[in-house]
Amino acid sequence: MTDAATPRRRGRPSRTETDAAPATRDRILDAAREEFSERGYEKTSVRGIAKAAGVDSALVHHYFGTKEQVFEAAIEVAFAPALAAPTAVEDGPLDTVGERLTRFLLGIWENPTTRTPLLAIVRSAVNNETAAAVFRRLVAAQLLRRIAGRLDLPDAELRAELAAAQLVGVAMLRYVIKVEPLASADVERIVERVAPVVQGHLTAP
């Protein structure tokens, strides 16, 4: 008879572990976001994620596959609030879309709950090409193309990318690099300054 204290052999996850989904899967994703946030993409390992989640590393591979796939799953969940941005484009007249989009995306960055996982994503993407490729794929497929699809204007994808570049640049300087006086400026003042530029990118002839 096997002693109950004997550690389970590594390998495929047990029936008990697989039956615990989705709670186990969510715990792994939470741990992954924390690890990527604290250590960055390069220094994070599947083993470290598993340890933080309190599971065997085989279980991480079972649910997600490679580290790159874990990262993609983790940032997709973290990036979910921003994926509603195309709705901000659609819900209202085209001549005020710049303000709506600017206010919506800066609002996500202003909220500490949604800002923390976004910081982890951006820091990893800046420092590692694999992470950057995952981030580009997610942003292009699930955000920019959807915004472009709602514009119904010539060069819609380029317009959406230029608007995104403007907003990402502001976010980088304000929330990541924390350049003053931008970092401490009132968000309404930033919206007032940036929104017309975003509007121009999206709708100017």
mmCIF file of C-alpha atoms in Angstrom:
data_model
loop_
_atom_site.group_PDB
_atom_site.id
_atom_site.type_symbol
_atom_site.label_atom_id
_atom_site.label_comp_id
_atom_site.label_asym_id
_atom_site.label_seq_id
_atom_site.Cartn_x
_atom_site.Cartn_y
_atom_site.Cartn_z
ATOM 1 C CA MET A 1 0.000 0.000 0.000
ATOM 2 C CA THR A 2 1.391 3.426 -0.949
ATOM 3 C CA ASP A 3 2.022 5.831 1.900
ATOM 4 C CA ALA A 4 -0.318 8.832 1.640
ATOM 5 C CA ALA A 5 2.614 11.142 2.269
ATOM 6 C CA THR A 6 4.511 9.850 -0.767
ATOM 7 C CA PRO A 7 4.675 12.579 -3.458
ATOM 8 C CA ARG A 8 2.817 11.791 -6.647
ATOM 9 C CA ARG A 9 5.008 10.735 -9.534
ATOM 10 C CA ARG A 10 5.579 13.460 -12.118
ATOM 11 C CA GLY A 11 3.959 13.038 -15.478
ATOM 12 C CA ARG A 12 0.375 13.260 -16.638
ATOM 13 C CA PRO A 13 -1.999 15.021 -14.211
ATOM 14 C CA SER A 14 -4.166 12.840 -12.030
ATOM 15 C CA ARG A 15 -7.907 12.412 -12.515
ATOM 16 C CA THR A 16 -8.479 14.517 -9.389
ATOM 17 C CA GLU A 17 -6.397 17.374 -10.792
ATOM 18 C CA THR A 18 -8.063 17.394 -14.194
ATOM 19 C CA ASP A 19 -11.488 17.258 -12.585
ATOM 20 C CA ALA A 20 -10.633 20.422 -10.619
ATOM 21 C CA ALA A 21 -10.743 22.598 -13.744
ATOM 22 C CA PRO A 22 -11.602 25.435 -14.262
ATOM 23 C CA ALA A 23 -10.556 26.461 -10.741
ATOM 24 C CA THR A 24 -7.063 24.987 -11.202
ATOM 25 C CA ARG A 25 -6.709 26.595 -14.616
ATOM 26 C CA ASP A 26 -7.657 29.994 -13.185
ATOM 27 C CA ARG A 27 -5.165 29.557 -10.347
ATOM 28 C CA ILE A 28 -2.414 28.815 -12.857
ATOM 29 C CA LEU A 29 -3.325 31.918 -14.887
ATOM 30 C CA ASP A 30 -3.299 34.097 -11.764
ATOM 31 C CA ALA A 31 0.112 32.725 -10.812
ATOM 32 C CA ALA A 32 1.400 33.226 -14.362
ATOM 33 C CA ARG A 33 0.350 36.883 -14.403
ATOM 34 C CA GLU A 34 2.081 37.449 -11.077
ATOM 35 C CA GLU A 35 5.264 35.706 -12.223
ATOM 36 C CA PHE A 36 5.418 37.540 -15.557
ATOM 37 C CA SER A 37 4.722 40.829 -13.774
ATOM 38 C CA GLU A 38 7.450 40.364 -11.158
ATOM 39 C CA ARG A 39 10.110 38.586 -13.216
ATOM 40 C CA GLY A 40 9.409 39.450 -16.848
ATOM 41 C CA TYR A 41 9.075 36.928 -19.643
ATOM 42 C CA GLU A 42 12.673 35.715 -19.813
ATOM 43 C CA LYS A 43 13.089 35.013 -16.097
ATOM 44 C CA THR A 44 9.721 33.322 -15.706
ATOM 45 C CA SER A 45 9.604 29.531 -16.065
ATOM 46 C CA VAL A 46 6.811 26.992 -16.268
ATOM 47 C CA ARG A 47 8.252 25.401 -13.143
ATOM 48 C CA GLY A 48 8.099 28.729 -11.310
ATOM 49 C CA ILE A 49 4.500 29.276 -12.397
ATOM 50 C CA ALA A 50 3.589 25.776 -11.229
ATOM 51 C CA LYS A 51 5.249 26.330 -7.858
ATOM 52 C CA ALA A 52 3.432 29.646 -7.376
ATOM 53 C CA ALA A 53 0.123 27.989 -8.279
ATOM 54 C CA GLY A 54 0.775 25.001 -6.026
ATOM 55 C CA VAL A 55 0.554 22.445 -8.831
ATOM 56 C CA ASP A 56 2.868 20.113 -10.725
ATOM 57 C CA SER A 57 4.510 21.626 -13.808
ATOM 58 C CA ALA A 58 2.962 18.822 -15.865
ATOM 59 C CA LEU A 59 -0.424 20.324 -15.110
ATOM 60 C CA VAL A 60 0.654 23.688 -16.527
ATOM 61 C CA HIS A 61 1.741 21.955 -19.742
ATOM 62 C CA HIS A 62 -1.496 19.961 -19.750
ATOM 63 C CA TYR A 63 -3.676 23.079 -19.750
ATOM 64 C CA PHE A 64 -1.545 25.511 -21.752
ATOM 65 C CA GLY A 65 1.435 23.838 -23.443
ATOM 66 C CA THR A 66 4.618 25.920 -23.704
ATOM 67 C CA LYS A 67 5.644 29.004 -21.735
ATOM 68 C CA GLU A 68 4.731 31.124 -24.758
ATOM 69 C CA GLN A 69 1.224 29.662 -24.736
ATOM 70 C CA VAL A 70 0.892 30.256 -20.992
ATOM 71 C CA PHE A 71 1.935 33.870 -21.554
ATOM 72 C CA GLU A 72 -0.589 34.317 -24.356
ATOM 73 C CA ALA A 73 -3.407 32.877 -22.245
ATOM 74 C CA ALA A 74 -2.446 35.027 -19.278
ATOM 75 C CA ILE A 75 -2.244 38.291 -21.198
ATOM 76 C CA GLU A 76 -5.451 37.598 -23.121
ATOM 77 C CA VAL A 77 -7.307 37.503 -19.820
ATOM 78 C CA ALA A 78 -5.450 40.580 -18.546
ATOM 79 C CA PHE A 79 -6.027 42.413 -21.835
ATOM 80 C CA ALA A 80 -9.750 41.572 -21.896
ATOM 81 C CA PRO A 81 -10.949 45.022 -20.676
ATOM 82 C CA ALA A 82 -9.149 46.724 -23.585
ATOM 83 C CA LEU A 83 -10.822 44.385 -26.073
ATOM 84 C CA ALA A 84 -14.071 46.258 -25.530
ATOM 85 C CA ALA A 85 -12.509 49.323 -27.220
ATOM 86 C CA PRO A 86 -14.149 48.622 -30.611
ATOM 87 C CA THR A 87 -17.511 49.081 -28.897
ATOM 88 C CA ALA A 88 -16.383 52.557 -27.803
ATOM 89 C CA VAL A 89 -15.724 53.303 -31.475
ATOM 90 C CA GLU A 90 -19.132 52.041 -32.546
ATOM 91 C CA ASP A 91 -21.287 53.540 -29.794
ATOM 92 C CA GLY A 92 -21.644 57.103 -30.996
ATOM 93 C CA PRO A 93 -21.025 59.474 -33.912
ATOM 94 C CA LEU A 94 -17.793 59.250 -35.869
ATOM 95 C CA ASP A 95 -16.887 62.888 -35.197
ATOM 96 C CA THR A 96 -16.397 62.173 -31.465
ATOM 97 C CA VAL A 97 -14.774 58.730 -31.754
ATOM 98 C CA GLY A 98 -11.334 60.076 -30.806
ATOM 99 C CA GLU A 99 -12.524 61.275 -27.414
ATOM 100 C CA ARG A 100 -14.477 58.094 -26.704
ATOM 101 C CA LEU A 101 -11.557 55.821 -27.555
ATOM 102 C CA THR A 102 -9.014 57.948 -25.681
ATOM 103 C CA ARG A 103 -11.184 58.195 -22.579
ATOM 104 C CA PHE A 104 -11.967 54.468 -22.666
ATOM 105 C CA LEU A 105 -8.361 53.243 -22.955
ATOM 106 C CA LEU A 106 -6.902 55.767 -20.501
ATOM 107 C CA GLY A 107 -9.662 54.766 -18.090
ATOM 108 C CA ILE A 108 -8.352 51.202 -18.153
ATOM 109 C CA TRP A 109 -4.838 52.437 -17.363
ATOM 110 C CA GLU A 110 -6.105 54.729 -14.596
ATOM 111 C CA ASN A 111 -7.781 51.829 -12.776
ATOM 112 C CA PRO A 112 -5.165 50.048 -10.579
ATOM 113 C CA THR A 113 -6.988 46.727 -10.951
ATOM 114 C CA THR A 114 -6.671 46.713 -14.727
ATOM 115 C CA ARG A 115 -3.391 48.664 -14.882
ATOM 116 C CA THR A 116 -1.282 46.121 -12.972
ATOM 117 C CA PRO A 117 -1.666 43.213 -15.425
ATOM 118 C CA LEU A 118 -1.246 45.597 -18.375
ATOM 119 C CA LEU A 119 2.066 46.770 -16.943
ATOM 120 C CA ALA A 120 3.216 43.156 -16.812
ATOM 121 C CA ILE A 121 2.268 42.663 -20.448
ATOM 122 C CA VAL A 122 4.014 45.806 -21.678
ATOM 123 C CA ARG A 123 7.193 45.207 -19.683
ATOM 124 C CA SER A 124 7.486 41.655 -20.967
ATOM 125 C CA ALA A 125 6.766 42.720 -24.552
ATOM 126 C CA VAL A 126 9.373 45.477 -24.443
ATOM 127 C CA ASN A 127 12.104 43.196 -23.107
ATOM 128 C CA ASN A 128 11.535 39.975 -25.057
ATOM 129 C CA GLU A 129 10.829 39.391 -28.748
ATOM 130 C CA THR A 130 8.789 36.235 -28.138
ATOM 131 C CA ALA A 131 6.553 38.110 -25.707
ATOM 132 C CA ALA A 132 6.378 41.036 -28.140
ATOM 133 C CA ALA A 133 5.251 38.723 -30.948
ATOM 134 C CA VAL A 134 2.463 37.316 -28.775
ATOM 135 C CA PHE A 135 1.403 40.835 -27.805
ATOM 136 C CA ARG A 136 1.400 42.030 -31.428
ATOM 137 C CA ARG A 137 -0.653 39.035 -32.509
ATOM 138 C CA LEU A 138 -3.234 39.645 -29.803
ATOM 139 C CA VAL A 139 -3.468 43.393 -30.384
ATOM 140 C CA ALA A 140 -3.646 43.071 -34.163
ATOM 141 C CA ALA A 141 -6.197 40.263 -34.269
ATOM 142 C CA GLN A 142 -8.484 41.208 -31.426
ATOM 143 C CA LEU A 143 -8.237 44.985 -31.157
ATOM 144 C CA LEU A 144 -6.904 46.920 -34.153
ATOM 145 C CA ARG A 145 -8.670 44.924 -36.868
ATOM 146 C CA ARG A 146 -11.941 45.149 -34.983
ATOM 147 C CA ILE A 147 -11.582 48.922 -34.615
ATOM 148 C CA ALA A 148 -10.682 49.220 -38.310
ATOM 149 C CA GLY A 149 -13.731 47.159 -39.231
ATOM 150 C CA ARG A 150 -15.989 49.721 -37.568
ATOM 151 C CA LEU A 151 -14.498 52.767 -39.306
ATOM 152 C CA ASP A 152 -15.649 52.032 -42.883
ATOM 153 C CA LEU A 153 -13.040 54.473 -44.234
ATOM 154 C CA PRO A 154 -10.063 54.183 -46.618
ATOM 155 C CA ASP A 155 -6.851 52.904 -44.980
ATOM 156 C CA ALA A 156 -8.879 51.836 -41.935
ATOM 157 C CA GLU A 157 -6.198 49.491 -40.563
ATOM 158 C CA LEU A 158 -3.466 52.133 -40.856
ATOM 159 C CA ARG A 159 -5.748 54.678 -39.174
ATOM 160 C CA ALA A 160 -6.422 52.288 -36.291
ATOM 161 C CA GLU A 161 -2.709 51.518 -35.894
ATOM 162 C CA LEU A 162 -1.735 55.208 -35.836
ATOM 163 C CA ALA A 163 -4.414 55.946 -33.233
ATOM 164 C CA ALA A 164 -3.198 53.001 -31.151
ATOM 165 C CA ALA A 165 0.416 54.168 -31.468
ATOM 166 C CA GLN A 166 -0.593 57.561 -30.101
ATOM 167 C CA LEU A 167 -2.380 56.035 -27.104
ATOM 168 C CA VAL A 168 0.271 53.404 -26.405
ATOM 169 C CA GLY A 169 2.941 56.117 -26.456
ATOM 170 C CA VAL A 170 1.023 58.158 -23.899
ATOM 171 C CA ALA A 171 0.491 55.068 -21.731
ATOM 172 C CA MET A 172 4.179 54.141 -21.878
ATOM 173 C CA LEU A 173 5.356 57.602 -20.838
ATOM 174 C CA ARG A 174 2.686 58.125 -18.174
ATOM 175 C CA TYR A 175 2.320 54.702 -16.549
ATOM 176 C CA VAL A 176 5.483 52.727 -17.394
ATOM 177 C CA ILE A 177 8.355 55.228 -17.679
ATOM 178 C CA LYS A 178 6.509 57.856 -15.567
ATOM 179 C CA VAL A 179 7.868 60.944 -17.292
ATOM 180 C CA GLU A 180 6.870 64.205 -15.613
ATOM 181 C CA PRO A 181 4.766 66.278 -15.918
ATOM 182 C CA LEU A 182 2.761 63.743 -17.938
ATOM 183 C CA ALA A 183 2.847 61.128 -15.178
ATOM 184 C CA SER A 184 1.083 63.354 -12.659
ATOM 185 C CA ALA A 185 -1.085 65.435 -15.002
ATOM 186 C CA ASP A 186 -4.848 65.298 -14.583
ATOM 187 C CA VAL A 187 -6.272 62.622 -16.856
ATOM 188 C CA GLU A 188 -8.963 64.976 -18.163
ATOM 189 C CA ARG A 189 -6.271 67.368 -19.361
ATOM 190 C CA ILE A 190 -4.569 64.497 -21.172
ATOM 191 C CA VAL A 191 -7.835 63.448 -22.815
ATOM 192 C CA GLU A 192 -8.393 67.060 -23.906
ATOM 193 C CA ARG A 193 -4.954 67.182 -25.560
ATOM 194 C CA VAL A 194 -4.742 63.676 -27.015
ATOM 195 C CA ALA A 195 -8.296 63.031 -28.204
ATOM 196 C CA PRO A 196 -8.143 65.477 -31.160
ATOM 197 C CA VAL A 197 -4.939 63.799 -32.397
ATOM 198 C CA VAL A 198 -6.531 60.346 -32.148
ATOM 199 C CA GLN A 199 -9.612 61.737 -33.911
ATOM 200 C CA GLY A 200 -7.406 62.992 -36.734
ATOM 201 C CA HIS A 201 -5.746 59.622 -37.162
ATOM 202 C CA LEU A 202 -9.094 57.846 -37.309
ATOM 203 C CA THR A 203 -11.215 60.159 -39.481
ATOM 204 C CA ALA A 204 -9.169 62.946 -41.143
ATOM 205 C CA PRO A 205 -9.228 62.885 -44.974
#
